[in-house]
Tab-separated table of C-alpha atoms in Angstrom:
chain	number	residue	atom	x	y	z
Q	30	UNK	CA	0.000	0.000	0.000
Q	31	UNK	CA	1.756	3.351	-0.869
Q	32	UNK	CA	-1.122	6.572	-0.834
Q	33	UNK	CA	0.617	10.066	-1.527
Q	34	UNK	CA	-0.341	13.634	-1.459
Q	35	UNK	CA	1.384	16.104	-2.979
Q	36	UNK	CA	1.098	19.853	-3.206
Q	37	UNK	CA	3.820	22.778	-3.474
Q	38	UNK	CA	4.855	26.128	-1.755
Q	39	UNK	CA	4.904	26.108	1.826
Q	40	UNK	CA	3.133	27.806	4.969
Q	41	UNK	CA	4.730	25.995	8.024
Q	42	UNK	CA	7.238	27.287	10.319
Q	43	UNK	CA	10.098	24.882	11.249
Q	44	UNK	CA	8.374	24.783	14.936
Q	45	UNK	CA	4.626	24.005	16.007
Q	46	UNK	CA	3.008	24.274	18.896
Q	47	UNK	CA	-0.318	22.736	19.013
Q	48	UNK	CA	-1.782	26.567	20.290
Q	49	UNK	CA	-0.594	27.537	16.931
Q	50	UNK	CA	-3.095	25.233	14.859
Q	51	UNK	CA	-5.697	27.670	13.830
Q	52	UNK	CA	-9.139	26.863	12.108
Q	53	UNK	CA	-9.889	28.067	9.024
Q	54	UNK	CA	-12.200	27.789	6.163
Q	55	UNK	CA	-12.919	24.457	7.343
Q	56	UNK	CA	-9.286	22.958	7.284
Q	57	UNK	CA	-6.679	23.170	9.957
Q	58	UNK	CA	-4.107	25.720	9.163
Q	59	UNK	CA	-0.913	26.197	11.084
Q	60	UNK	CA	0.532	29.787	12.181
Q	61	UNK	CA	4.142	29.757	11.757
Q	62	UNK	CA	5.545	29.340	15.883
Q	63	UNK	CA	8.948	31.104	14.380
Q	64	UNK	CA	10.742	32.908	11.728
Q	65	UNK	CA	11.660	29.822	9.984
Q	66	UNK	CA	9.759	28.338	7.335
Q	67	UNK	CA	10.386	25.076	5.679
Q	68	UNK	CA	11.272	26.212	2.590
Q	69	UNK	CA	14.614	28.056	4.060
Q	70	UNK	CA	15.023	24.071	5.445
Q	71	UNK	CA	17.240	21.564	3.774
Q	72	UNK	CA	16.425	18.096	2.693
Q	73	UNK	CA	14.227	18.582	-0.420
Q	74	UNK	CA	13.770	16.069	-2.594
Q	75	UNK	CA	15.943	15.843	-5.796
Q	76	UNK	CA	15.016	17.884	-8.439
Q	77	UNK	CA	12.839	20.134	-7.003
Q	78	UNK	CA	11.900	21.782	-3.509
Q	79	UNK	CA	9.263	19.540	-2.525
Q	80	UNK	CA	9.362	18.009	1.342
Q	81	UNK	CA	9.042	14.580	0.868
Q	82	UNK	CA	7.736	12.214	3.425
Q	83	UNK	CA	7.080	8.807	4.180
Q	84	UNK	CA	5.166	6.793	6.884
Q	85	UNK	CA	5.283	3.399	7.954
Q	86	UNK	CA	2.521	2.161	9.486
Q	87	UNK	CA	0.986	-1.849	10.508
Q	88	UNK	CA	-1.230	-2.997	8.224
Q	89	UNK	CA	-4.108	-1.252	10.316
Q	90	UNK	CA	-7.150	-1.285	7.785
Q	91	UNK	CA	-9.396	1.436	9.919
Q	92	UNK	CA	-6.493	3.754	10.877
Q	93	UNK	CA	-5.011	4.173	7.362
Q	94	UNK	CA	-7.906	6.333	6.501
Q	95	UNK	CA	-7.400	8.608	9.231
Q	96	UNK	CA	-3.887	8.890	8.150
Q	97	UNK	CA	-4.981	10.022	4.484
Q	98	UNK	CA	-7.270	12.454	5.453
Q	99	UNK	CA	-4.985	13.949	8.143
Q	100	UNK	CA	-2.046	13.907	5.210
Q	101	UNK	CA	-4.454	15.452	3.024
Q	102	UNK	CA	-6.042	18.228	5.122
Q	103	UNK	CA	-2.006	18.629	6.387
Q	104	UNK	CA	-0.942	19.422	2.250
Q	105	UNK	CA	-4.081	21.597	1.075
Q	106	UNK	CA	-2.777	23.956	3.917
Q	107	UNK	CA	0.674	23.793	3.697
Q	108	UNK	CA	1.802	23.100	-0.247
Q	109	UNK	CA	5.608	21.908	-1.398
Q	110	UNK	CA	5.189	18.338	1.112
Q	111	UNK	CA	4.127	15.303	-0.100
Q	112	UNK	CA	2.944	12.606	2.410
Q	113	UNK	CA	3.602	8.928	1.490
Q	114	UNK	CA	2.504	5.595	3.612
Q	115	UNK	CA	4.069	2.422	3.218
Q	116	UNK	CA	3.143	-0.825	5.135
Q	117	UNK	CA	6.050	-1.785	7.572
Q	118	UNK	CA	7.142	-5.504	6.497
Q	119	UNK	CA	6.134	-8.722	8.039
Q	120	UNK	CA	8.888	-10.106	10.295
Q	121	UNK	CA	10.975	-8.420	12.565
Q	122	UNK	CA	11.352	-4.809	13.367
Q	123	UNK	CA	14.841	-4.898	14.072
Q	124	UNK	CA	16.454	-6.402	10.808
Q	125	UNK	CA	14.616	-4.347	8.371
Q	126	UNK	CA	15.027	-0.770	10.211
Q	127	UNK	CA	18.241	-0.968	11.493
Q	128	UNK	CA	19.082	-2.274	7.559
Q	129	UNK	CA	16.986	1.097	6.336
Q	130	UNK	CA	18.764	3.190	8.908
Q	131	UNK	CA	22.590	2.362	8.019
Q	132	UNK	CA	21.779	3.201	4.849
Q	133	UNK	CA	20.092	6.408	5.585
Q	134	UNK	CA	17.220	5.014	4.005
Q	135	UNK	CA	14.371	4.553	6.519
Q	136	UNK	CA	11.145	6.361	6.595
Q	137	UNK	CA	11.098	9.467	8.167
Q	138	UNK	CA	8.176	8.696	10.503
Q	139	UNK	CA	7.841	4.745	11.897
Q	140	UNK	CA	4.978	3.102	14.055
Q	141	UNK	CA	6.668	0.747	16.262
Q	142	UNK	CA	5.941	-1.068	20.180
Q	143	UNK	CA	6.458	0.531	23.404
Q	144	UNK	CA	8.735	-2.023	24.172
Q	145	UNK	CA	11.066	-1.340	21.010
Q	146	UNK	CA	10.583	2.679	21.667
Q	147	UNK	CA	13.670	2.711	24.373
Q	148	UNK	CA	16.145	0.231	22.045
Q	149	UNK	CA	15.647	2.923	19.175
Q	150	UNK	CA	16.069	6.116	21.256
Q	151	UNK	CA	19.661	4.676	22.482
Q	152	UNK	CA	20.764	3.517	19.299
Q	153	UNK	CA	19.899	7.408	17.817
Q	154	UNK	CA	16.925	6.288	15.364
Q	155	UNK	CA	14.588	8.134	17.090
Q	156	UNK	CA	15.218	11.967	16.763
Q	157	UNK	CA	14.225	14.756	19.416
Q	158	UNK	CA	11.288	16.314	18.361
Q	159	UNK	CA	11.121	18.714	21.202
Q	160	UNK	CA	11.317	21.578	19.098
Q	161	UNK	CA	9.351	20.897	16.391
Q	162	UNK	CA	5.842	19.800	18.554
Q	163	UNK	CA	6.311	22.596	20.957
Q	164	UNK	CA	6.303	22.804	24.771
Q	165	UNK	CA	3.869	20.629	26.124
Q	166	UNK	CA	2.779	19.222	23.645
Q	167	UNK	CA	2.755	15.804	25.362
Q	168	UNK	CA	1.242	16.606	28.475
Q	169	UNK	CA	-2.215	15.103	28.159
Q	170	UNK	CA	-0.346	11.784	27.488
Q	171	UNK	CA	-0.471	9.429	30.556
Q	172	UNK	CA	2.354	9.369	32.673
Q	173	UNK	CA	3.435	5.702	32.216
Q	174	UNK	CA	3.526	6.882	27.931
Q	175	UNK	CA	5.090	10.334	28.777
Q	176	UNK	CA	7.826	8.773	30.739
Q	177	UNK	CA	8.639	6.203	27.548
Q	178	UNK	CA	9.167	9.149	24.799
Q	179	UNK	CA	10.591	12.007	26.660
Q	180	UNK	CA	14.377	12.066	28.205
Q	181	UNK	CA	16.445	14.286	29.822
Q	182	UNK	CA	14.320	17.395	28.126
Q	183	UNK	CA	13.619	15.704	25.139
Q	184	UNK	CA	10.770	14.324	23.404
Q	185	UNK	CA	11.737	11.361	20.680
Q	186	UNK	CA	8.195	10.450	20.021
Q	187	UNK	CA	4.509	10.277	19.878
Q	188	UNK	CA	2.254	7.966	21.542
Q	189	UNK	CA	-0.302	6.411	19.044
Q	190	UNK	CA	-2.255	4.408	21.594
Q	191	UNK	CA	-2.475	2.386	24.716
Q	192	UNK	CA	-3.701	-0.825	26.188
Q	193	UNK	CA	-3.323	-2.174	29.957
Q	194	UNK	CA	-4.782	-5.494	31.228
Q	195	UNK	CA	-7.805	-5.487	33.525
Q	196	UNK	CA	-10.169	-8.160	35.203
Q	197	UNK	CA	-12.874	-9.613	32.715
Q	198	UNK	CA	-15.303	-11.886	34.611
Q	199	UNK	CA	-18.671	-14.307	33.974
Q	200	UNK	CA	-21.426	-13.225	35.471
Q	201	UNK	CA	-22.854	-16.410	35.420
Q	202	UNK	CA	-19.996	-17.897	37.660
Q	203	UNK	CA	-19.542	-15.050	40.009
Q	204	UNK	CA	-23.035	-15.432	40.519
Q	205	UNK	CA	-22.833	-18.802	41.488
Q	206	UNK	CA	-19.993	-18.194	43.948
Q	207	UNK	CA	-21.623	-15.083	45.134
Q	208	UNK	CA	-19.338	-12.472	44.940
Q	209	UNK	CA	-19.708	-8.958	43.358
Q	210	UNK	CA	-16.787	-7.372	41.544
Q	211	UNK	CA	-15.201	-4.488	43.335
Q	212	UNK	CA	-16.625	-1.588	40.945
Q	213	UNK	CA	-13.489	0.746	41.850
Q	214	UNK	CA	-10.075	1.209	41.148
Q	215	UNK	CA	-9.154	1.119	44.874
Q	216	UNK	CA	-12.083	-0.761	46.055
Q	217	UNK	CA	-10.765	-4.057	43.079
Q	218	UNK	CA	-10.570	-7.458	44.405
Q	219	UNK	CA	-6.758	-7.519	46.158
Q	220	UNK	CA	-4.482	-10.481	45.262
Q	221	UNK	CA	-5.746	-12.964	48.113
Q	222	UNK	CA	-9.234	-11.951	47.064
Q	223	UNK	CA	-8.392	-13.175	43.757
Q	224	UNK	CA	-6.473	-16.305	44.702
Q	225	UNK	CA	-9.904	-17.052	47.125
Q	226	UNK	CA	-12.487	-16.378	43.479
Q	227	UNK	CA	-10.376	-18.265	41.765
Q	228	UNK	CA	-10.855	-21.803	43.936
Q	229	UNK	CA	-14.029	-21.310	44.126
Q	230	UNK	CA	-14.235	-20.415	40.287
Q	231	UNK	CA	-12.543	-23.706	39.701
Q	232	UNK	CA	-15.086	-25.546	41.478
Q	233	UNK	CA	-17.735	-24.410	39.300
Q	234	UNK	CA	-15.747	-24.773	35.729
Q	235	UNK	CA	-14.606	-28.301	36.680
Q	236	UNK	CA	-10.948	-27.208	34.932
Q	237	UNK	CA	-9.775	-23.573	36.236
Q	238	UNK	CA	-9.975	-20.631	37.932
Q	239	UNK	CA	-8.667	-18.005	35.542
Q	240	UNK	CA	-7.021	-16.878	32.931
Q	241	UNK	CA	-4.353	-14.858	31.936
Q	242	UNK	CA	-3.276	-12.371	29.141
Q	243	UNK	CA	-0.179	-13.722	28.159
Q	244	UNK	CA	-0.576	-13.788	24.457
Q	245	UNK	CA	3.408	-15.291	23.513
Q	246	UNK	CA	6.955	-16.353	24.635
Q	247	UNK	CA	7.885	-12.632	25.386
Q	248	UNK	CA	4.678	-11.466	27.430
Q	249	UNK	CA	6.223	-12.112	30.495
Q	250	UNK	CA	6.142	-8.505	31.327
Q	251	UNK	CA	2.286	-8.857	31.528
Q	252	UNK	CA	3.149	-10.297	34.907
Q	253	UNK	CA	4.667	-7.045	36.509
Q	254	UNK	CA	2.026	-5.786	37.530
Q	255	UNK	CA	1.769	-8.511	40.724
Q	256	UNK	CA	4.882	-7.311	41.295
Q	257	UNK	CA	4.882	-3.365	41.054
Q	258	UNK	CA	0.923	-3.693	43.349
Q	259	UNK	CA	3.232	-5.055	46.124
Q	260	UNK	CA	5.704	-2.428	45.799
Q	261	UNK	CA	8.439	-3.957	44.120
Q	262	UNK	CA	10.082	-3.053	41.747
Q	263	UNK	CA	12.445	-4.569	38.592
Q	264	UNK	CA	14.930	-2.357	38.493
Q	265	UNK	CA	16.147	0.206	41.408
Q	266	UNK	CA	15.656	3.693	40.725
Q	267	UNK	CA	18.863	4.162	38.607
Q	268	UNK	CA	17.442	1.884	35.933
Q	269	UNK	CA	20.184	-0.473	35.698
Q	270	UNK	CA	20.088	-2.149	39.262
Q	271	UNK	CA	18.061	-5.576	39.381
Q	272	UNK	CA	15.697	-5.056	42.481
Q	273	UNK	CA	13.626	-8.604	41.826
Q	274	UNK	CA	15.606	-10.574	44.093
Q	275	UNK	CA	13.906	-8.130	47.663
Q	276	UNK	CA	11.912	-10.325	49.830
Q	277	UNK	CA	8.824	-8.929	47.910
Q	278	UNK	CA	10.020	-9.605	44.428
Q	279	UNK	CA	10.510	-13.668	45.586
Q	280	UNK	CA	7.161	-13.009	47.357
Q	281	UNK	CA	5.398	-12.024	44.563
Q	282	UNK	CA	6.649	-14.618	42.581
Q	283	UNK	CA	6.069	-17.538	44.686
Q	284	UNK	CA	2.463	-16.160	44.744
Q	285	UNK	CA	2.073	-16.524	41.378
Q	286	UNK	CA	3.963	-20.005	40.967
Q	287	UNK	CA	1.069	-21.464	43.482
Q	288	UNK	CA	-1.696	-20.037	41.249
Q	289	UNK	CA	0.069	-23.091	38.891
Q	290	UNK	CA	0.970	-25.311	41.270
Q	291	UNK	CA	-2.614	-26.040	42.403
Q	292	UNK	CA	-4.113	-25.573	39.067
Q	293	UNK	CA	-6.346	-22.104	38.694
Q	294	UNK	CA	-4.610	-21.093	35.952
Q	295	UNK	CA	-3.682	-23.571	33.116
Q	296	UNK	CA	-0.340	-25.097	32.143
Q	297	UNK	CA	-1.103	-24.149	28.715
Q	298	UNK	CA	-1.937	-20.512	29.429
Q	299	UNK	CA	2.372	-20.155	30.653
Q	300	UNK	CA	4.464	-17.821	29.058
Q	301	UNK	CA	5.364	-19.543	26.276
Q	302	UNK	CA	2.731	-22.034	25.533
Q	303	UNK	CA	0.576	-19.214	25.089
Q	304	UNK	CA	-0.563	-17.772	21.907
Q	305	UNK	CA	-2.662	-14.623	21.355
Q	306	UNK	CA	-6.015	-16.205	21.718
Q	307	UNK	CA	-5.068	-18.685	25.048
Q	308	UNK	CA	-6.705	-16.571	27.608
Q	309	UNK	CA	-9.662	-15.831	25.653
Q	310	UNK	CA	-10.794	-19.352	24.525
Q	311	UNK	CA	-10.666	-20.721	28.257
Q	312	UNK	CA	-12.832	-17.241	29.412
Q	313	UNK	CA	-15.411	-18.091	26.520
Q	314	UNK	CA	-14.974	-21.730	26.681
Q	315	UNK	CA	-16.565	-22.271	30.339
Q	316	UNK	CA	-13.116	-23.207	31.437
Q	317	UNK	CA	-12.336	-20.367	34.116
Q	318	UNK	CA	-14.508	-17.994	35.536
Q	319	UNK	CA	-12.437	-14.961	34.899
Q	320	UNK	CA	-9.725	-13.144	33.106
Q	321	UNK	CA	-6.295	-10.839	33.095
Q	322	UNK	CA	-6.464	-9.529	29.801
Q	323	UNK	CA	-6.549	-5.932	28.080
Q	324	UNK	CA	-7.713	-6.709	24.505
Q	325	UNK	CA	-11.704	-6.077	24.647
Q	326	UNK	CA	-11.555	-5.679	20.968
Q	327	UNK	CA	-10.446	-9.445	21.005
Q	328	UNK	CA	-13.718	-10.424	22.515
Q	329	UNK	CA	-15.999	-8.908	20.133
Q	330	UNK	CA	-14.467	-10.896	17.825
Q	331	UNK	CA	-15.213	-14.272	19.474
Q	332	UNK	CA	-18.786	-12.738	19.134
Q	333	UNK	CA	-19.079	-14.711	22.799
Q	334	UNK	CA	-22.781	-13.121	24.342
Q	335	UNK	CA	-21.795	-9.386	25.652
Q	336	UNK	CA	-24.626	-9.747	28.092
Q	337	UNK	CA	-22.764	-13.210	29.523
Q	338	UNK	CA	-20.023	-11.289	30.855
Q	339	UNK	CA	-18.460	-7.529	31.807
Q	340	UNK	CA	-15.162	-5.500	32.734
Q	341	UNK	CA	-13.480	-4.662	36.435
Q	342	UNK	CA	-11.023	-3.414	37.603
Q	343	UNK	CA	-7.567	-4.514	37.808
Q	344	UNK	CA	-6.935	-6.395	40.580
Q	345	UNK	CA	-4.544	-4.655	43.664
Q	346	UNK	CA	-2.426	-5.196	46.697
Q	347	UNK	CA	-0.523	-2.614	48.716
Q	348	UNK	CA	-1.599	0.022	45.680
Q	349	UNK	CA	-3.120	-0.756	42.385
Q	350	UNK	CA	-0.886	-0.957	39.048
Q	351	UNK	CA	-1.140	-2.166	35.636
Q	352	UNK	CA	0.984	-2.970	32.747
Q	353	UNK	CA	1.395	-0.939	29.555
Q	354	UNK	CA	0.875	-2.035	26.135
Q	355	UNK	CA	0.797	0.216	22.583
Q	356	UNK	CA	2.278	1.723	19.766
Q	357	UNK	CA	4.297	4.544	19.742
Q	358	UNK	CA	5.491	6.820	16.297
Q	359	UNK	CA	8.657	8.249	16.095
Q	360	UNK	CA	10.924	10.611	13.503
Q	361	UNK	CA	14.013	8.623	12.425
Q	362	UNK	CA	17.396	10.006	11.882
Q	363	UNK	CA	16.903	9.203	8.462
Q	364	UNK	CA	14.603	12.209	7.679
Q	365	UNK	CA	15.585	15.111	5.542
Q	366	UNK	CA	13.087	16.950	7.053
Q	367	UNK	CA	12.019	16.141	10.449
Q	368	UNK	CA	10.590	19.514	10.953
Q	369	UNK	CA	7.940	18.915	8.333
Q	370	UNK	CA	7.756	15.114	9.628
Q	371	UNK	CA	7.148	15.803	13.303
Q	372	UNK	CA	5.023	18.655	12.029
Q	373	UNK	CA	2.369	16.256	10.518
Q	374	UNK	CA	3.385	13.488	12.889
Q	375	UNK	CA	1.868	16.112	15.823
Q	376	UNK	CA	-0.865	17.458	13.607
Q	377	UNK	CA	-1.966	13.738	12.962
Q	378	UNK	CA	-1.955	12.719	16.480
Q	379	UNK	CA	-3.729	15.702	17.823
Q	380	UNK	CA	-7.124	15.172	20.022
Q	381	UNK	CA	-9.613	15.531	17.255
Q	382	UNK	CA	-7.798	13.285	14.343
Q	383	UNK	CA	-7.026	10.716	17.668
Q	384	UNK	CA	-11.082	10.919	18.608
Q	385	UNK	CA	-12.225	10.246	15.130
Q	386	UNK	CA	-10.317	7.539	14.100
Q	387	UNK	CA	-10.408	5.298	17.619
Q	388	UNK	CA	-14.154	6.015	16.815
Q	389	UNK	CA	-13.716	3.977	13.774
Q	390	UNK	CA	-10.725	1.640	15.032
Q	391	UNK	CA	-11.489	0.732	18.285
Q	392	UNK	CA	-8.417	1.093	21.016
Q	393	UNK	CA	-7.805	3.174	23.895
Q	394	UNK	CA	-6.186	6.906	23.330
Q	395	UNK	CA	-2.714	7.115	24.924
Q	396	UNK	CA	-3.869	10.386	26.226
Q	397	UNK	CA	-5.584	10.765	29.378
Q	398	UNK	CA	-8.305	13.249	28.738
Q	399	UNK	CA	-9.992	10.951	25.970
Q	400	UNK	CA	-13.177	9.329	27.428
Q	401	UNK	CA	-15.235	6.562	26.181
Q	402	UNK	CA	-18.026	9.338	25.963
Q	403	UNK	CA	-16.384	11.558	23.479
Q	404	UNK	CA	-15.224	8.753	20.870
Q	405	UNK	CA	-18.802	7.386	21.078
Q	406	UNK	CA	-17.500	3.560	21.255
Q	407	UNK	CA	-20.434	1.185	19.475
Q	408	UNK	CA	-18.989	-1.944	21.398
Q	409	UNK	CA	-18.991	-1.825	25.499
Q	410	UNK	CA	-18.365	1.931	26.271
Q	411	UNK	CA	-18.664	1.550	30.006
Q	412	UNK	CA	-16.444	-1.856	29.458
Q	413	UNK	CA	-13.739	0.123	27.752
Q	414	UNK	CA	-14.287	3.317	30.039
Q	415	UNK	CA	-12.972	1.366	32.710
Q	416	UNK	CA	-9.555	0.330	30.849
Q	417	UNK	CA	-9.082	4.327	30.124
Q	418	UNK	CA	-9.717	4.850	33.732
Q	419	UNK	CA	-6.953	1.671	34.859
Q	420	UNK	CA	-4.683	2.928	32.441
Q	421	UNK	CA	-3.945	6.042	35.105
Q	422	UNK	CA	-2.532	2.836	37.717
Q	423	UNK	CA	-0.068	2.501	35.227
Q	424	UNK	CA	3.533	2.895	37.418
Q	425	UNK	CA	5.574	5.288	36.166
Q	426	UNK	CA	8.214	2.961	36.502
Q	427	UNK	CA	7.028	1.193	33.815
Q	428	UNK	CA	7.332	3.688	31.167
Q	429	UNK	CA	11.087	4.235	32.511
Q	430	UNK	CA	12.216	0.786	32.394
Q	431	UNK	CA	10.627	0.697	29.040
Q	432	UNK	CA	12.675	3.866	27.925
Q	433	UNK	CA	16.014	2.129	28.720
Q	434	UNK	CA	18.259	0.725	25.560
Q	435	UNK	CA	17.134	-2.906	25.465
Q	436	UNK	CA	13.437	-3.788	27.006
Q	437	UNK	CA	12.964	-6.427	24.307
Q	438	UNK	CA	15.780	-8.334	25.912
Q	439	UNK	CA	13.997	-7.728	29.437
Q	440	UNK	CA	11.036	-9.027	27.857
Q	441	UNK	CA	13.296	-12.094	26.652
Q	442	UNK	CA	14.537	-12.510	29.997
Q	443	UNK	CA	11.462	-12.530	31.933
Q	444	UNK	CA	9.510	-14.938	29.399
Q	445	UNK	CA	12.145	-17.798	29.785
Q	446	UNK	CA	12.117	-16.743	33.436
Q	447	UNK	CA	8.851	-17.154	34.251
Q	448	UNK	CA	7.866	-20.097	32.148
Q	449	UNK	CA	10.449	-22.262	33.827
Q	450	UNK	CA	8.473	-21.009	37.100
Q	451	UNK	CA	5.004	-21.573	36.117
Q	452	UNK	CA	5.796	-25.062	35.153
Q	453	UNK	CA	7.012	-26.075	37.864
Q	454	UNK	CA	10.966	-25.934	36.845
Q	455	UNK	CA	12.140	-23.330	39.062
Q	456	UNK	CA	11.726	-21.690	42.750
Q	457	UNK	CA	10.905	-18.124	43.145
Q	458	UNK	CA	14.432	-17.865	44.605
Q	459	UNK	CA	15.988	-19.023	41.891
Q	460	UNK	CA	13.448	-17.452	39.275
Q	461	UNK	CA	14.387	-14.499	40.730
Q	462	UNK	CA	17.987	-14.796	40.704
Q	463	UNK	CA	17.856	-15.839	37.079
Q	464	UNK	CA	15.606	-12.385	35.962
Q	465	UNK	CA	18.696	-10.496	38.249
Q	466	UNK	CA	21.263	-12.530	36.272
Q	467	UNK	CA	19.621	-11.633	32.797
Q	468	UNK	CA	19.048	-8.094	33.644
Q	469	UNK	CA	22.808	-7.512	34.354
């Protein structure tokens, strides 16, 4: 898929600020935030002074749209750029845009995982941006998304979207035990409360208590969250220092190990024996009575009866926490023109493009002041409401651990980690002396 847009003169300044985008005659036209203007910029394509820019983007059928329409509402305002989209390949990340960037060759604006966001900001893919968004620009993003794209005064990246796991549950099986869900953040079941449900959910099922989100061999870091609600932590506040192997670290571990050990959650729903669709099929296979999951798009698809089962809260301990899932789009070094990239890039991203395609898309906003509400959500508003609300429990931590040079290789570490744990290979001890060991 390639779509382009073309146009030519120019009428952006070489810095935005998102107070600068004015309305006019129906488009969005942007107010030059300094002296510069693009044209004075280098980087133009050969043969000519057009701005030339490319996007790669998954092969996301409902967001491409929004993209167009942004790129074309971006060009009829500001003429001499022309916006191209190109599908990112199948297969690893890594290979292809490290390949692209050595040769000064990649696209000038790529969607990529949080967890790959930190690996390219060390290696100097992802460009600061600061100056071309303007100041704040970022603020309305949640913390644990704020803390992944901007460093030390710099901002190398905008967040597309978020995800964080919460508790799904049957109605039909809580009912039976006779418990209510907690209907808060801070009033969610805590982790005992959970272990407790989940016997008795496995009573009722015949085969387990729950379920949980782990959707392939390097989701292990959908199990932080047990240990960030007790107050641990996997790396000390310097970001480098393994802090798993504290008292509550082993604790939080052997907590989970037991949830295996007497057979709530299934041996097939481990790290690694779990594919994208594990958690689901037991929930909506009368299997367990409940879920850890954050993909409510995924159960709309199993088109399993909405009325059969809802959305709570997160479950907590000493204080509630989540993980962090998403997408995040940076600038690469690559560009010729990052001014005009980021330009767009912000202009795309803004609340009202963000509102109107999640309407279409589905998702949660990686901003924070995006409700249900205002996108207008045609599948479980209230459901999904809930997941914006949990994704404010989402430790700051996490967006700093993710930020560091190598979180795919944490992600690595705690899959084979873990899996040896949950099946019964390894102690906590010594799981968590092997996560310390692979940290370092």
């Amino acid at each position: 898929m390639n779509t382009k847009v073309t146009g030519g003169g120019n009428l952006l300044g070489s810095s935005l600020s998102r107070r600068s985008i004015l309305k006019a005659g129906g488009l969005l036209t942007f107010a030059a935030a300094s002296a510069g203007s693009l044209s004075a910029c280098g980087g133009s394509s050969a043969g000519g002074s057009t701005k030339k820019i490319t996007w790669a983007t998954g092969n996301d059928t409902l967001s491409i749209p929004h993209w167009k329409k942004a790129a074309e509402e971006f060009m009829a305002n500001n003429p001499g750029v022309e916006i191209n989209f190109t599908l990112i390949p199948d297969g690893p990340l890594d290979a292809w845009l490290v390949a692209r960037t050595t040769a000064g060759e990649a696209p000038d604006i790529v969607n990529m995982g949080v967890s790959a966001v930190g690996r390219y900001i060390g290696n100097g893919t992802a460009m600061n941006i600061a100056d071309h968004i303007g100041a704040g620009y970022i603020d309305d993003y949640i913390p644990g998304m704020r803390a992944l794209v901007a460093k030390e005064g710099g901002v190398y990246g905008i967040p597309q979207q978020a995800a964080c796991m919460a508790t799904f549950y049957r109605k039909d099986i809580l009912g039976k035990i006779g418990i209510a869900p907690g209907g808060s953040i801070d009033g969610a079941w805590t982790q005992d409360e959970l272990r407790t449900i989940a016997v008795e959910s496995k009573k009722i099922t015949g085969a387990y208590g729950m379920s949980y989100g782990f959707i392939n061999a390097n989701s292990g870091n959908r199990w932080l969250p047990i240990l960030y609600q007790r107050g641990g932590a996997l790396f000390e506040d310097d970001g480098v220092t393994p802090a798993i192997q504290s008292e509550i670290g082993i604790e939080a571990l052997e907590w989970t190990r037991k949830l295996y050990a007497d057979g709530l959650i299934s041996a097939s729903n481990s790290v690694k024996s779990s594919q994208t669709d594990t958690a689901t099929s037991l929930f909506t296979n009368n299997q367990v009575g409940f879920m850890i999951h954050e993909d409510i798009g995924a159960m709309k698809n199993t088109g399993f009866d909405p009325a059969l089962w809802d959305v709570d809260y997160m479950f907590r301990d000493k204080t509630t926490a989540t993980n962090l899932s998403g997408s995040v789009n940076v600038v690469t070094s690559s560009s010729r023109n990052p001014d005009v990239a980021a330009a767009f890039l912000a202009y795309a991203s803004d609340k009202e493009h963000t509102v109107k395609r999640l309407r279409d898309q589905g998702g949660i906003a990686a901003q924070g002041n995006i409700t249900a509400a205002e996108v207008g959500y045609n599948f479980r508003p209230e459901a999904t409401q809930r997941f914006i609300d949990q994704l404010k429990t989402v430790p700051e931590a996490v967006g700093r651990d993710m930020a560091g040079p190598d979180y795919q290789k944490v992600r690595e570490v705690l899959g084979d980690s873990l899996d040896l744990l949950f099946t019964g290979s390894a102690t906590a001890k010594e799981t968590a002396d092997r996560i310390a060991a692979g940290l370092k």
